[in-house]
Coordinates of C-alpha atoms in Angstrom, one line a residue:
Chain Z
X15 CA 0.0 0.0 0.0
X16 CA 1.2 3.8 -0.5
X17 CA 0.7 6.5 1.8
X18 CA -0.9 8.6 -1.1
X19 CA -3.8 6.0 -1.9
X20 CA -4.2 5.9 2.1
X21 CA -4.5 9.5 2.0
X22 CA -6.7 9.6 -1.2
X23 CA -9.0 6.9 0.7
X24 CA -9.1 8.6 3.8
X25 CA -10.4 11.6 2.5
X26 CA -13.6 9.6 1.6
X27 CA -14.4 9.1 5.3
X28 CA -16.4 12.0 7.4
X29 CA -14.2 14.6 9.0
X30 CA -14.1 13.6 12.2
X31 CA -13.3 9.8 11.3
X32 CA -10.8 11.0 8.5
X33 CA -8.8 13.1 11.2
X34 CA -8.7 9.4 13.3
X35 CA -7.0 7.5 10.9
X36 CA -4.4 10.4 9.4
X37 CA -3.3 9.7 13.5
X38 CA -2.1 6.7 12.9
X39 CA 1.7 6.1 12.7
X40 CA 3.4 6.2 9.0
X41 CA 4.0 2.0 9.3
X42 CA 0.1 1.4 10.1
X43 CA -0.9 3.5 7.0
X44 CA 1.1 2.3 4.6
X45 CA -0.3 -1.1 5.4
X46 CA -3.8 -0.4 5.9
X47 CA -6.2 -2.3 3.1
X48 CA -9.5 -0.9 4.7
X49 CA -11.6 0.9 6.8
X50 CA -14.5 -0.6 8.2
X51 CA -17.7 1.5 9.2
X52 CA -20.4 -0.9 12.0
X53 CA -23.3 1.4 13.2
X54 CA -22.5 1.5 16.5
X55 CA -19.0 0.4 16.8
X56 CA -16.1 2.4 16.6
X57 CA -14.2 2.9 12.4
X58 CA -11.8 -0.5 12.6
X59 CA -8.7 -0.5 10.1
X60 CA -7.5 -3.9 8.6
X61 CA -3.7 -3.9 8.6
X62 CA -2.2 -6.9 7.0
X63 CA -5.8 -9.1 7.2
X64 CA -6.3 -8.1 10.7
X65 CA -9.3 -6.2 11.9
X66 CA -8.0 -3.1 14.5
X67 CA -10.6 -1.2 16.1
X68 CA -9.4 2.6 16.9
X69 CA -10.3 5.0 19.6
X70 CA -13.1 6.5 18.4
X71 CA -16.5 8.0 18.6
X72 CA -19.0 5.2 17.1
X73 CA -19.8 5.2 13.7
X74 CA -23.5 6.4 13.2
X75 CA -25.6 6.4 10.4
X76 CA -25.0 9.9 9.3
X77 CA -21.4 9.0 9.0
X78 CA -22.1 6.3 6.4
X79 CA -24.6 8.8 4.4
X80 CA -21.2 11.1 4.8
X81 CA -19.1 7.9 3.3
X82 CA -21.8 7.5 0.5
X83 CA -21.8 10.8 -0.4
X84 CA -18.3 11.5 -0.9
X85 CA -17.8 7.7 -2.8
X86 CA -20.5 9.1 -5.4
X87 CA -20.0 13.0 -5.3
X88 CA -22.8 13.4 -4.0
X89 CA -24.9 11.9 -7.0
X90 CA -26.3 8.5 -5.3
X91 CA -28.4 8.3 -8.4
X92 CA -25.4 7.8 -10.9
X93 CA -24.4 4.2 -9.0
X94 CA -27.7 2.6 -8.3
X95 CA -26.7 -0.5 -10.3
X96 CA -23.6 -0.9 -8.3
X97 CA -25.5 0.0 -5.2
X98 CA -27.6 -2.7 -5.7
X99 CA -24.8 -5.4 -5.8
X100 CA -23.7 -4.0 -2.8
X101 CA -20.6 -2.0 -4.4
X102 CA -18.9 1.1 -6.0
X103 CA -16.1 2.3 -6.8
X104 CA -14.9 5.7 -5.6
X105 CA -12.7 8.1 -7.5
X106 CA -9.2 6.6 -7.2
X107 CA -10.4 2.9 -7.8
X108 CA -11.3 2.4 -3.9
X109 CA -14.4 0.2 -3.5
X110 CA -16.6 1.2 -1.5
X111 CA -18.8 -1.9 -0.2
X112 CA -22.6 -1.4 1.9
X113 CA -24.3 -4.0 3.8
X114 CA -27.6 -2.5 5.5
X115 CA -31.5 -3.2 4.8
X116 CA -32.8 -3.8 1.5
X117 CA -35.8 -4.3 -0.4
X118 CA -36.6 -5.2 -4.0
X119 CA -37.8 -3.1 -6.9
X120 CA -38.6 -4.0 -9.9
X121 CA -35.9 -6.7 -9.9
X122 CA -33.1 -4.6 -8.3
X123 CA -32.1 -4.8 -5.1
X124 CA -32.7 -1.3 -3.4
X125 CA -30.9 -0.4 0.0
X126 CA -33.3 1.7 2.3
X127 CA -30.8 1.9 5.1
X128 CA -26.7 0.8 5.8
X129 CA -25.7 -0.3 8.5
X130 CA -21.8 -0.9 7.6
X131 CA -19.6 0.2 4.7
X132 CA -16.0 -1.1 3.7
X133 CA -13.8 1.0 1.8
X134 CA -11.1 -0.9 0.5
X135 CA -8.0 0.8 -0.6
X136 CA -7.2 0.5 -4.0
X137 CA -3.3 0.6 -4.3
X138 CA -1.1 0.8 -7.4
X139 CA 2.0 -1.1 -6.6
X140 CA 4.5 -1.1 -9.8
X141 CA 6.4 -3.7 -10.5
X142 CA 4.7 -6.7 -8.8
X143 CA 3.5 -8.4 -11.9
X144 CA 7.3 -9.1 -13.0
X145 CA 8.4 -12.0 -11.3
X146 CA 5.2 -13.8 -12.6
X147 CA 6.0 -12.7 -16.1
X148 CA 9.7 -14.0 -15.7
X149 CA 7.9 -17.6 -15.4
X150 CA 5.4 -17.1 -18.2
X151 CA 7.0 -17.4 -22.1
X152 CA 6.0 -14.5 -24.4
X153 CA 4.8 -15.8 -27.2
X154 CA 2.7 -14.3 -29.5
X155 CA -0.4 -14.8 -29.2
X156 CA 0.4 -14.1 -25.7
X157 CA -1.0 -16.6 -23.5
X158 CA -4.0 -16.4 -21.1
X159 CA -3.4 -15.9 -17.6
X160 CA -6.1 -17.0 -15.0
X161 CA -5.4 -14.8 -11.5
X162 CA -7.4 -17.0 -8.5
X163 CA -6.9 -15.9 -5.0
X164 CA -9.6 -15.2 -2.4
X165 CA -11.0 -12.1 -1.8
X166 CA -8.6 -9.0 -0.5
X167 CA -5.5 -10.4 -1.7
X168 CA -4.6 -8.3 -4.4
X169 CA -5.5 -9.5 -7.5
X170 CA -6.7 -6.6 -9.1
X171 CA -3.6 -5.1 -8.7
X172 CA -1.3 -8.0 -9.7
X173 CA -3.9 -7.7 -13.0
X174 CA -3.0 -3.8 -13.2
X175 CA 0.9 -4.5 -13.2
X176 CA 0.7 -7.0 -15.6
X177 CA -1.5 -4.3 -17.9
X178 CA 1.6 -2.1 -17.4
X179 CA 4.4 -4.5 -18.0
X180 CA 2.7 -6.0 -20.8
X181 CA 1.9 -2.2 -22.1
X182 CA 5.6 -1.4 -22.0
X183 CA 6.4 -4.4 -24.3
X184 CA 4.3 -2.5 -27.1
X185 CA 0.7 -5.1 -26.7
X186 CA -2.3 -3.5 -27.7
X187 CA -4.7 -4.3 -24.4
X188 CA -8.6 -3.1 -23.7
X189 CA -9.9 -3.5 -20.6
X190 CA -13.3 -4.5 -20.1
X191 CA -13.3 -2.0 -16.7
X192 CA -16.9 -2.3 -15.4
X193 CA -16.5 -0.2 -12.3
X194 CA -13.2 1.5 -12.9
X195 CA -11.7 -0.5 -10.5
X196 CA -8.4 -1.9 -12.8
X197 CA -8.1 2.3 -14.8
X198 CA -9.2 3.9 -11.4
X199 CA -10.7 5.9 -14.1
X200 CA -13.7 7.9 -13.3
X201 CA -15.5 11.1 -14.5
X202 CA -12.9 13.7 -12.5
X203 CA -10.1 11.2 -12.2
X204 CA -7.7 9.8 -15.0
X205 CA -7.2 7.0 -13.0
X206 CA -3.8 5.1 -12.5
X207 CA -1.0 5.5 -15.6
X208 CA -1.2 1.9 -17.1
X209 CA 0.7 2.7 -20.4
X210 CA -0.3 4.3 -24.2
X211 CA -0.9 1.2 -25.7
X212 CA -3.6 0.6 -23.2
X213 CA -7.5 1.2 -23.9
X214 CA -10.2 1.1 -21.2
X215 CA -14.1 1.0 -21.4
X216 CA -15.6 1.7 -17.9
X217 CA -19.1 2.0 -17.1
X218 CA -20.4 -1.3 -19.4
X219 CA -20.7 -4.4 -18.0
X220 CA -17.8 -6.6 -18.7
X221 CA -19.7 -8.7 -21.0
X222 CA -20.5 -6.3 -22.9
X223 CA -17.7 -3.7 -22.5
X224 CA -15.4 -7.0 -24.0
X225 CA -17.9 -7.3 -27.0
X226 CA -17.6 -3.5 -27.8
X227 CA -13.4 -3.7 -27.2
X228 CA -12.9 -6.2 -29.7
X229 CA -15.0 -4.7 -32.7
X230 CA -13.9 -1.0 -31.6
X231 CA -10.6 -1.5 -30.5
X232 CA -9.2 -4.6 -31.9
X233 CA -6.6 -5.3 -28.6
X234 CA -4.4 -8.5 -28.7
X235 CA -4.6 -8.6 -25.0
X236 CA -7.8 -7.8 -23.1
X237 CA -8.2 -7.6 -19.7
X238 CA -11.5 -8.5 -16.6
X239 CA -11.8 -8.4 -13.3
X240 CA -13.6 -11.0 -11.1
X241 CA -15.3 -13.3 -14.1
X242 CA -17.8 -15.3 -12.7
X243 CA -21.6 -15.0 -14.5
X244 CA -22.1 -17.1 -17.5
X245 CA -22.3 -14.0 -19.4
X246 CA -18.6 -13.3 -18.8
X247 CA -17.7 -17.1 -19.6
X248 CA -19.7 -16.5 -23.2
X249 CA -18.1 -13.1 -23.5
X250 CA -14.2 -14.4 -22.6
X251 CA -14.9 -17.8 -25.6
X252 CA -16.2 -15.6 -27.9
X253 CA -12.9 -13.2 -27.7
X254 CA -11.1 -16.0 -27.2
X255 CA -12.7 -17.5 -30.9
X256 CA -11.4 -13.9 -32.4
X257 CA -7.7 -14.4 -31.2
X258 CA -7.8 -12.0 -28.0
X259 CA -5.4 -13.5 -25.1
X260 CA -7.3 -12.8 -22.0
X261 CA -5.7 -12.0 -18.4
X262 CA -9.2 -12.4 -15.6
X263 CA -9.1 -12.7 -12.3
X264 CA -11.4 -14.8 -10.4
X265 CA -12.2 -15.7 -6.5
X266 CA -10.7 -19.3 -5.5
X267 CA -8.2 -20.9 -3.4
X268 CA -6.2 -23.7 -5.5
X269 CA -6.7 -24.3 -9.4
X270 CA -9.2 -27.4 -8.3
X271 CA -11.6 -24.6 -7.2
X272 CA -11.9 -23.4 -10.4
X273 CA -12.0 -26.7 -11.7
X274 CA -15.0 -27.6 -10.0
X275 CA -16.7 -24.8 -12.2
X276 CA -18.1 -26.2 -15.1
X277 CA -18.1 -23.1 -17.4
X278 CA -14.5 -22.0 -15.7
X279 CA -13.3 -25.7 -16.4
X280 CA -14.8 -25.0 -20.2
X281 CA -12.9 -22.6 -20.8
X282 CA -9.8 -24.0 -19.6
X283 CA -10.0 -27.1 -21.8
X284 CA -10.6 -24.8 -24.7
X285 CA -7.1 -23.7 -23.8
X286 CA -8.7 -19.6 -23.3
X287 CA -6.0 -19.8 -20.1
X288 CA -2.9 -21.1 -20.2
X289 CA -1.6 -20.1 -17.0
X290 CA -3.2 -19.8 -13.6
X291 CA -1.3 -17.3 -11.3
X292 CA -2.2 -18.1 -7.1
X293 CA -1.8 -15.5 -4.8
X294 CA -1.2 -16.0 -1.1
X295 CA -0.5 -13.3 1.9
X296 CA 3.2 -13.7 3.5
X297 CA 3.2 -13.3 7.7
X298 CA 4.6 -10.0 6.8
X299 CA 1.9 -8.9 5.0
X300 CA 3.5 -9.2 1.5
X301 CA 2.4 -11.5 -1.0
X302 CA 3.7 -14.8 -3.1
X303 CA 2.5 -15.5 -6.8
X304 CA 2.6 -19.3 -7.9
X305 CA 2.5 -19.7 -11.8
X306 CA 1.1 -22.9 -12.6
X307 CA 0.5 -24.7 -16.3
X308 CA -3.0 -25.4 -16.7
Chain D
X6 CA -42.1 79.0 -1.1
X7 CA -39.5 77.6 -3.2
X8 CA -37.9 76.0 -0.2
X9 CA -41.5 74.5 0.6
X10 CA -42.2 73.3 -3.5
X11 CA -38.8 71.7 -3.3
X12 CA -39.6 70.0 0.3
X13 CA -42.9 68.8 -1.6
X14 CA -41.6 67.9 -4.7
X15 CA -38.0 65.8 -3.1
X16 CA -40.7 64.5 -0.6
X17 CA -43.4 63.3 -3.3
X18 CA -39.9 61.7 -5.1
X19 CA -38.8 60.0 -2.1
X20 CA -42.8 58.3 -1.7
X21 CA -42.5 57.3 -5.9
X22 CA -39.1 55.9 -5.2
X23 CA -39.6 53.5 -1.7
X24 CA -43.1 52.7 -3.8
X25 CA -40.7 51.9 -6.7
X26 CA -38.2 49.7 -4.6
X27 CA -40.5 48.0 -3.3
X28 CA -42.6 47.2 -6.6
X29 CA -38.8 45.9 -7.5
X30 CA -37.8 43.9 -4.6
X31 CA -41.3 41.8 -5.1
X32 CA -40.3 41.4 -8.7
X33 CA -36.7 40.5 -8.2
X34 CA -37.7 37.7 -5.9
X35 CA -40.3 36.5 -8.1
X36 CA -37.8 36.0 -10.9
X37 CA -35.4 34.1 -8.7
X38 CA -37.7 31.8 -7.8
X39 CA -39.3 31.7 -11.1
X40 CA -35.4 31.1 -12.2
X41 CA -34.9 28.4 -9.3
X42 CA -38.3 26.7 -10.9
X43 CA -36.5 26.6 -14.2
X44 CA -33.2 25.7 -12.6
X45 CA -35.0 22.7 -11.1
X46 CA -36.9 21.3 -14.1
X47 CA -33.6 21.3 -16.0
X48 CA -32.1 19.5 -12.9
X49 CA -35.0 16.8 -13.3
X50 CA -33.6 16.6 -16.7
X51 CA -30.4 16.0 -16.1
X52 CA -30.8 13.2 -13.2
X53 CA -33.5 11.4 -14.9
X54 CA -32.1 11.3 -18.9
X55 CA -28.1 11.8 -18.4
X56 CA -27.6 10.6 -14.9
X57 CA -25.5 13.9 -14.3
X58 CA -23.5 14.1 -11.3
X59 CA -24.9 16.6 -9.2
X60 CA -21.3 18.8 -9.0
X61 CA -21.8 19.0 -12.6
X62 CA -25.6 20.1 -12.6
X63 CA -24.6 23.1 -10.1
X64 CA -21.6 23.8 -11.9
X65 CA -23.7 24.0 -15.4
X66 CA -26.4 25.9 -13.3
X67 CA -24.2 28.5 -11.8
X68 CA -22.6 29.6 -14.9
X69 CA -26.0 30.5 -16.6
X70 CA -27.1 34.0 -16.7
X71 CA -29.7 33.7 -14.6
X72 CA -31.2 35.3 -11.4
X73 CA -30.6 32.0 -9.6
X74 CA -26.9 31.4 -10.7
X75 CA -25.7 33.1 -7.3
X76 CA -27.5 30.9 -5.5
X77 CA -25.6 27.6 -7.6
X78 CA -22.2 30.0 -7.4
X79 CA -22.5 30.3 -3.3
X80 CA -23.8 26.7 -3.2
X81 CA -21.0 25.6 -4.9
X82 CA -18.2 27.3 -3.2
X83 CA -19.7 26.1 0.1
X84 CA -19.7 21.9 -1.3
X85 CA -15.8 22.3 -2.4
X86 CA -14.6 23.2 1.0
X87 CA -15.6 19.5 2.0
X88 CA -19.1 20.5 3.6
X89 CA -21.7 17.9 3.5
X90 CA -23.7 18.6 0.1
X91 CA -27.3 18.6 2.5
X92 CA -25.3 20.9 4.9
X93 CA -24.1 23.4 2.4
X94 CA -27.6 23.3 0.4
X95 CA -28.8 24.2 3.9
X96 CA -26.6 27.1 4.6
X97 CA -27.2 28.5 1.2
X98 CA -31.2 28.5 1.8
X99 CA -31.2 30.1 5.2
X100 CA -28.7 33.0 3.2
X101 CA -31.1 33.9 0.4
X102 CA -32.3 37.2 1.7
X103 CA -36.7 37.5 1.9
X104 CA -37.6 33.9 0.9
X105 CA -41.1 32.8 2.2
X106 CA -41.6 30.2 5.1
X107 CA -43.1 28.2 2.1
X108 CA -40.3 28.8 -0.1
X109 CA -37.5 28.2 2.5
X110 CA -39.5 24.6 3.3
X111 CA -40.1 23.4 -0.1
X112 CA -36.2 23.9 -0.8
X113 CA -34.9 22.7 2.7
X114 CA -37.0 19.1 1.9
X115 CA -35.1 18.8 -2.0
X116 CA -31.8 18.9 -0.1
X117 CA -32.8 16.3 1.7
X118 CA -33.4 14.4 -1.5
X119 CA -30.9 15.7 -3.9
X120 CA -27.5 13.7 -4.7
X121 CA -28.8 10.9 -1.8
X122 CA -31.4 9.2 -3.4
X123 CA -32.4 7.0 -6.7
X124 CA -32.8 9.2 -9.6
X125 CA -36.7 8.7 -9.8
X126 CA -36.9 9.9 -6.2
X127 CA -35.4 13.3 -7.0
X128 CA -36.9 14.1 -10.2
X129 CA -40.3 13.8 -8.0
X130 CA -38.6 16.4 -5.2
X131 CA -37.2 18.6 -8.0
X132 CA -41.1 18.5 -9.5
X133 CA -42.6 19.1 -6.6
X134 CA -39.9 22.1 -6.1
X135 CA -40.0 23.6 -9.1
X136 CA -44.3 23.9 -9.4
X137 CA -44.3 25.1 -5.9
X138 CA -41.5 27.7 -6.6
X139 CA -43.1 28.4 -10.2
X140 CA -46.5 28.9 -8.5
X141 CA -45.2 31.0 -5.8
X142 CA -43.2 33.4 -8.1
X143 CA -46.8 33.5 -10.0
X144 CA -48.8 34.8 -7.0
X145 CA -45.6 37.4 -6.3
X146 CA -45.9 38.6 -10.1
X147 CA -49.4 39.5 -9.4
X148 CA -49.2 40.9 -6.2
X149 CA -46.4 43.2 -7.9
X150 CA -49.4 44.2 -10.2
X151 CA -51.7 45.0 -8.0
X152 CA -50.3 46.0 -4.9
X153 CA -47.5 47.4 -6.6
X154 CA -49.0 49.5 -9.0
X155 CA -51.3 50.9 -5.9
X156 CA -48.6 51.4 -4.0
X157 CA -46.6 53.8 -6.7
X158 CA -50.1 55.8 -6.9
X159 CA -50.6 55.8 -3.2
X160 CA -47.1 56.6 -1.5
X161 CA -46.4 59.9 -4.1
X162 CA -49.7 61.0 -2.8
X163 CA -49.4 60.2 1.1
X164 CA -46.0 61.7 0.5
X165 CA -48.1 64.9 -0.7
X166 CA -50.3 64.9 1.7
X167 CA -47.4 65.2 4.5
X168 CA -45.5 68.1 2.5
X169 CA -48.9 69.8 2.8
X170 CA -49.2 69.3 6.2
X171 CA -46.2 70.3 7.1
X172 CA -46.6 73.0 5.3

């Protein structure tokens, strides 16, 4: 984590909570990965994957109107449809994540009131993704690259680095960026500098946004984050069929995981992913990237 | 006697003129919130078809030329210093000199509304706002007419009546 993205994050919080966490030593905030709002609780910080409750005031429930508000500038109505999946993403790629009470309109989940919020920091940490590209040939067509770890680990930034490494070695990439979350990119923010060769369609759902890439952009690479629906499975064969490598990231523990997926499994016999990349959290808080054949 | 016609006639003047500022005032406030009316349909717009961000509706709002585009500029100012947007719409309100109970309520309830909830939610609050505002600025215009134009009759006179008096 950086101290900048810590500050950028913090900012998000209400005043008085924001002015609690900029207390915190240098070491703690440059190893924070979240703050964590509970009605009634005091703001908790997770350092390294460990919850640490701080000393002060409760959260209450104008606080996480306060959060809300400064994760949307103010313009709820511009991320209902994330709302209602229970996530946005804030400017500077932080996701912002609501749990509360909820009804059901017209199909859509609809939160009436939130009773705790997550803010996890997004962090742009540069050169990670090279000792996983040491292990993987470049060929061309460059092969797929599955990312699998479980949630909070980092693999949208280990997907971000590789963007950028495989950006400086001259591939055309889109990314299918539903949410901004990979570009950081939002209305007032350019989001994080991932290269020239790199083009990025946020705001269309990756499905979609992978469809439109390919016939608009024509990448040789393109990039998702957190494939999963059977949508994305159709979306990710049918670039596959027009010569696209692919680099997704998925939630799992060990490549049998995503075995036991039917549609994942699919796509893996197709040969869409040649590589799967595991990522696991050190005691020190740093990480470790297996790269394994599939 | 000169002394006495010019006491009469500056007096007579002064009657026209407070009859005159106050004929103004009314219509000056019925145009802001005639303007505000406006500035709130377009609003609607802009939330419902475009999903605008709100920053950017204000911002568009206060660069009009229009007898609200103060009230976007101070707004505005007030958001950027980190303020909470239903805080600074607040303190903007209770700032707009003369504004009506009614007027001051209507507004006050949007800000409760704008920027926090689902689009369809506000362009109800901005419709509500904007025929309440509209309807209000429409009973000012015609109270300008009537009273008004009394008024500019009755004060020169009143004013006359004192010079005489004190003649």
């Amino acid at each position: 984590m950086g101290l900048q993205e810590f500050t950028q994050a913090s900012r998000l919080l209400p005043n008085t909570l924001a002015t609690s966490v900029q207390k915190l030593p240098e070491e703690i905030r440059k190893q924070t990965e979240e703050f964590r709002l509970r009605l009634g609780y005091p703001l908790s910080v997770t350092v390294n994957g460990t919850e640490q409750e701080l000393p002060c005031e409760p959260v209450i429930q104008s606080d996480l109107g306060i959060l809300l508000e400064h994760c949307t500038r103010a313009s709820v109505h511009t991320a209902m449809d994330a709302l209602a999946e229970g996530f946005i993403t804030a400017v500077g790629g932080h996701r912002l994540g609501v749990c509360g009470i909820a009804g059901t309109r017209d199909g859509k989940t609809v939160f009436r009131r939130f009773t705790s919020a997550v803010l996890r920091i997004a962090c742009d940490i540069r050169d990670c993704a090279a000792p996983v590209l040491k292990q993987i040939p470049q060929t061309d067509p460059f092969p797929g690259i599955l990312i699998i770890s479980p949630p909070g680990l980092g693999k949208t930034t280990l997907l971000r680095d590789l963007i950028r490494e495989l950006a400086h070695k001259n591939y055309r990439i889109g990314i299918a960026d539903e949410r901004g979350e990979i570009s950081g990119q939002s209305d007032n923010f350019r989001g994080f500098p991932l290269g020239r060769s790199v083009d990025v369609l946020t705001g269309v759902p990756r499905s979609e946004a992978l469809t439109m890439l390919i016939r608009t952009m024509s990448p040789q690479i393109a990039a998702i984050d957190e494939i999963g629906s059977e949508r994305d499975m159709t979306a990710l064969q049918n670039a596959a069929h027009h010569g696209v490598s692919l680099l997704a990231t998925v939630h799992g523990n060990t490549i049998d995981d995503i075995h036991r997926r039917p549609a994942l499994s699919l796509l893996i016999q197709e040969g869409v992913f040649s590589y799967a990349v595991m990522i696991t959290r050190n005691s020190n808080g740093t990480r470790s990237y297996c790269v394994d054949l599939l | 006697m000169t002394r006495q016609l010019l006491g009469t006639f500056f007096l007579t003047l002064a009657g026209y003129g407070l009859a005159r500022i106050r004929l103004q005032e009314l219509l000056r406030h019925a145009t802001f919130l005639e303007a505000m009316a406006n500035a709130f349909r377009r609003m609607r717009i802009q939330t419902t078809t475009l999903l605008q961000p709100l920053p950017e509706q204000i911002l568009s709002e206060s660069s009009r030329k229009t007898a609200a585009s103060g009230f976007f500029r101070v707004l505005l100012k007030r958001y950027r210093t980190g303020v909470p947007f239903r805080k600074a719409w607040e303190d903007t309100i209770r700032q707009i000199p003369g504004l009506s109970e009614e007027s001051s309520t209507v507004m006050l309830s949007l800000g409760e509304v704008l920027g926090s909830c689902a689009a369809e939610t506000q362009s109800d609050a901005l419709n509500y706002a904007a025929d309440t505002l509209q309807n209000q600025a429409n009973v000012l215009k015609a109270e300008a007419g009537q009273r008004g134009h009394l008024e500019l009759r009755l004060f020169p006179i009143l004013a006359l009546t004192v010079a005489f008096l004190l003649w």
